[in-house]
Coordinates of N, CA and C in Angstrom, one line a residue:
M1 N -235.4 35.7 203.9 CA -233.9 35.4 203.9 C -233.5 34.1 205.3
A2 N -234.0 35.3 206.7 CA -232.7 34.5 207.2 C -233.5 33.9 208.1
Y3 N -234.6 32.5 207.5 CA -235.7 31.7 207.6 C -235.7 30.1 207.1
V4 N -234.6 30.3 205.9 CA -234.3 29.6 205.1 C -232.9 30.2 205.1
T5 N -232.0 30.2 205.6 CA -230.6 29.8 206.1 C -230.2 28.9 207.6
L6 N -231.0 29.4 209.1 CA -232.2 29.4 209.5 C -231.9 26.8 209.7
A7 N -232.7 27.5 208.0 CA -233.1 26.4 208.2 C -232.1 25.6 207.7
C8 N -231.2 26.1 206.9 CA -230.0 25.3 206.3 C -229.4 25.1 207.2
A9 N -229.1 24.7 208.7 CA -228.2 26.0 209.5 C -228.5 24.5 210.7
I10 N -229.8 24.2 210.4 CA -230.6 22.7 211.3 C -230.8 21.9 210.5
V11 N -230.7 21.8 209.1 CA -230.8 20.4 208.8 C -229.1 19.7 208.3
S12 N -228.0 21.3 208.9 CA -226.6 21.1 208.8 C -226.5 20.1 210.4
E13 N -227.3 20.9 211.2 CA -226.6 20.3 212.1 C -227.6 19.3 212.6
I14 N -229.1 18.8 212.4 CA -229.4 16.9 212.0 C -228.4 16.0 211.7
L15 N -227.5 16.4 210.3 CA -227.4 15.4 209.2 C -225.7 14.8 210.4
A16 N -225.2 15.8 210.9 CA -224.3 16.1 211.9 C -223.6 15.8 213.2
T17 N -225.3 15.0 213.5 CA -225.7 14.6 215.1 C -225.8 13.4 214.1
T18 N -226.7 13.3 213.2 CA -226.9 11.7 212.9 C -225.0 11.1 212.8
S19 N -224.1 11.9 212.0 CA -223.0 11.6 211.8 C -222.9 10.9 212.9
M20 N -222.6 11.6 214.0 CA -222.0 11.4 215.0 C -222.9 10.4 216.0
K21 N -224.0 9.4 215.9 CA -224.1 8.1 215.8 C -223.5 7.8 214.6
Y22 N -223.2 7.2 213.6 CA -222.6 6.7 212.9 C -221.1 6.6 213.1
S23 N -220.8 7.1 213.6 CA -218.8 7.5 214.0 C -218.7 6.5 215.0
D24 N -219.1 6.4 215.5 CA -218.8 5.0 216.4 C -217.9 5.4 217.7
G25 N -218.2 6.9 218.3 CA -217.2 7.2 219.5 C -216.1 8.3 218.6
F26 N -215.7 8.1 217.1 CA -215.1 9.0 216.9 C -214.3 7.8 216.1
S27 N -214.3 7.2 215.6 CA -213.5 5.6 216.0 C -213.4 5.6 214.2
R28 N -214.5 5.8 213.3 CA -214.3 6.3 212.1 C -214.9 6.8 210.7
L29 N -213.7 7.3 210.5 CA -213.4 8.6 209.6 C -214.3 9.2 208.7
W30 N -214.9 8.6 208.3 CA -216.1 9.4 207.2 C -217.3 10.2 208.0
P31 N -217.7 9.2 209.0 CA -219.1 10.0 209.6 C -218.5 11.1 210.8
S32 N -217.1 10.9 211.3 CA -216.3 12.0 211.5 C -215.8 12.8 210.9
L33 N -216.2 12.8 209.7 CA -215.4 13.7 209.3 C -217.0 14.5 208.9
A34 N -218.0 14.1 208.2 CA -218.9 14.2 208.2 C -219.8 15.2 209.2
T35 N -219.2 15.2 210.9 CA -219.8 15.3 211.9 C -219.4 16.6 212.2
A36 N -217.8 16.4 212.1 CA -217.6 17.9 212.0 C -217.7 19.1 211.2
L37 N -217.9 18.1 210.2 CA -218.4 19.3 208.5 C -219.6 19.7 209.1
G38 N -220.2 19.5 208.8 CA -221.4 19.9 209.6 C -221.8 20.7 210.1
Y39 N -221.5 19.9 211.7 CA -221.7 21.7 212.4 C -220.7 22.2 212.0
L40 N -219.5 22.1 211.6 CA -218.7 23.9 211.1 C -220.2 24.5 209.9
L41 N -220.5 23.9 210.0 CA -221.5 24.3 208.2 C -222.3 25.4 209.6
A42 N -223.2 24.2 209.8 CA -224.0 24.2 210.7 C -223.8 26.0 211.9
F43 N -222.9 25.9 211.7 CA -222.8 26.9 212.9 C -222.3 28.1 212.6
A44 N -221.9 28.4 211.1 CA -222.1 29.4 210.1 C -222.9 30.0 209.6
L45 N -223.7 28.6 209.1 CA -225.0 29.2 208.9 C -225.9 30.3 209.9
L46 N -226.1 30.0 211.4 CA -226.4 30.2 212.5 C -226.2 31.8 212.6
A47 N -225.4 31.9 212.8 CA -224.0 32.8 213.0 C -223.8 34.2 211.0
Q48 N -225.4 33.7 210.8 CA -225.5 34.6 209.1 C -227.1 34.6 209.7
T49 N -227.4 33.6 210.5 CA -229.1 33.7 209.7 C -229.4 35.2 211.8
L50 N -228.2 35.0 212.6 CA -228.6 36.3 213.3 C -227.8 37.6 213.0
K51 N -227.4 37.0 212.1 CA -227.7 38.8 211.6 C -228.9 40.0 212.3
S52 N -229.8 38.7 211.5 CA -230.8 39.4 210.9 C -232.0 39.0 212.1
M53 N -231.5 37.8 212.7 CA -232.5 36.9 213.5 C -232.6 38.0 214.5
S54 N -233.7 37.6 215.8 CA -233.0 37.9 217.3 C -232.5 36.9 217.9
V55 N -231.5 37.0 218.5 CA -230.6 35.1 218.9 C -232.3 34.1 220.1
G56 N -232.8 34.6 221.0 CA -234.0 34.8 221.5 C -235.1 33.2 220.0
T57 N -234.9 33.9 219.5 CA -235.9 33.6 218.8 C -235.2 31.7 217.2
A58 N -233.6 32.8 216.9 CA -233.3 31.4 216.0 C -232.8 30.5 216.9
Y59 N -232.1 31.0 218.1 CA -231.7 29.4 218.9 C -233.2 28.5 219.6
A60 N -234.3 29.5 219.2 CA -235.5 28.5 219.7 C -236.2 27.8 218.6
I61 N -235.5 27.7 217.8 CA -236.2 27.4 216.6 C -235.1 27.0 216.4
W62 N -234.8 26.3 216.0 CA -232.7 25.8 216.2 C -232.9 24.5 216.7
S63 N -233.0 24.5 218.0 CA -233.1 23.6 219.2 C -234.0 22.8 219.7
G64 N -234.9 23.5 219.0 CA -236.3 22.9 218.2 C -236.5 22.0 217.5
A65 N -237.0 23.1 217.3 CA -236.3 21.8 215.6 C -235.6 20.2 215.8
G66 N -234.1 20.7 215.5 CA -233.6 19.3 216.1 C -233.5 18.7 216.7
T67 N -233.9 19.1 218.7 CA -234.2 18.1 219.2 C -235.3 16.9 218.5
A68 N -236.2 17.7 217.9 CA -237.8 16.7 217.7 C -237.1 16.2 216.7
V69 N -236.4 16.3 215.3 CA -236.5 15.7 214.0 C -235.1 14.2 215.1
I70 N -234.2 15.0 215.7 CA -233.4 14.1 215.8 C -233.9 12.9 216.5
A71 N -235.1 12.9 217.5 CA -235.8 12.5 218.0 C -237.3 11.3 217.5
A72 N -237.4 11.7 216.5 CA -238.3 10.9 215.1 C -237.5 10.7 215.2
I73 N -236.0 10.8 214.3 CA -235.0 10.2 213.2 C -234.7 8.0 214.0
G74 N -234.6 8.8 215.6 CA -233.7 7.6 216.2 C -235.0 6.6 216.9
M75 N -236.2 6.9 216.7 CA -236.7 7.1 217.2 C -237.8 5.9 215.3
V76 N -237.7 6.4 214.3 CA -237.8 5.5 213.9 C -236.8 5.6 212.7
F77 N -235.7 4.8 212.7 CA -234.9 5.2 211.9 C -233.6 4.3 212.6
L78 N -233.8 4.6 213.9 CA -232.4 3.6 214.7 C -233.0 3.0 215.2
G79 N -233.9 1.9 215.5 CA -234.3 1.5 216.7 C -234.1 2.7 218.0
E80 N -234.0 3.4 218.4 CA -234.7 3.5 219.8 C -236.8 3.4 220.3
S81 N -236.0 4.0 221.1 CA -237.7 2.8 221.9 C -239.1 3.7 221.9
T82 N -239.9 3.5 221.3 CA -241.2 4.8 221.0 C -242.1 5.0 222.4
S83 N -242.4 5.4 222.7 CA -244.2 5.9 224.5 C -244.0 6.6 223.6
A84 N -245.3 6.7 224.4 CA -245.7 8.3 224.4 C -245.6 9.1 225.2
L85 N -245.3 8.4 226.1 CA -243.9 9.9 227.0 C -243.8 10.5 226.2
K86 N -242.7 9.3 226.1 CA -240.9 10.2 224.7 C -241.5 11.3 223.5
I87 N -243.3 10.8 223.1 CA -243.6 11.5 221.6 C -244.4 12.6 222.1
F88 N -245.2 12.6 223.8 CA -245.3 13.3 224.1 C -244.6 14.7 224.7
G89 N -243.8 13.8 224.7 CA -242.0 15.2 225.1 C -241.8 15.9 224.2
V90 N -241.8 15.6 223.2 CA -241.0 15.7 221.8 C -242.3 16.7 221.7
L91 N -243.3 17.3 221.5 CA -244.8 17.1 221.0 C -244.2 19.0 222.3
L92 N -243.7 18.9 223.5 CA -244.0 19.5 224.5 C -242.4 20.6 224.0
V93 N -241.7 20.4 223.1 CA -241.1 20.8 223.2 C -240.6 21.8 221.5
I94 N -241.7 20.8 221.3 CA -242.4 21.8 220.0 C -243.4 23.3 220.2
A95 N -244.1 22.8 220.7 CA -245.4 23.7 221.8 C -243.9 24.9 222.3
G96 N -243.3 24.5 223.1 CA -241.6 25.7 223.3 C -241.8 26.6 222.6
V97 N -241.2 25.6 221.3 CA -241.1 27.3 220.6 C -241.8 27.5 219.6
V98 N -242.7 27.3 220.0 CA -244.6 28.1 219.6 C -244.5 29.3 220.1
V99 N -244.5 28.9 221.9 CA -245.0 30.2 222.3 C -243.1 30.8 222.7
L100 N -242.6 30.4 222.4 CA -241.4 31.3 222.7 C -241.8 32.5 221.5
N101 N -242.3 31.7 219.6 CA -241.7 33.2 219.2 C -243.6 34.1 219.0
L102 N -244.5 32.7 219.8 CA -245.4 34.3 219.1 C -245.4 35.6 219.5
D103 N -244.3 35.9 220.3 CA -243.6 37.0 219.7 C -243.7 38.1 218.6
G104 N -242.5 37.3 218.1 CA -242.6 37.7 216.6 C -241.1 37.9 216.3
A105 N -240.3 36.8 215.6 CA -239.0 37.7 215.4 C -238.5 39.3 214.6
H106 N -237.9 39.4 215.4 CA -237.8 40.5 215.8 C -235.5 41.0 215.2

């Protein structure tokens, strides 16, 4: 169940970060509210996850997945530059999460 809660936290954080892009520096109401609510939900879910998962494991998955997905959203949907080096960097982030989790979730 901890992984499901963590996945929901990650999705919430991704939606919040994407909303922040559209908030225009927090000058647009609805994207700004979506950002605030998304991060509030994300941290509440992460806090629940930490009751049964080690902080290192949870945070490695949270930050790695969030970084990789946000980078992909930027490249695919938001017109950000795509290069082999950038894709390699995202793959390194994913590899780092995998390596940190080789010891297992305690």
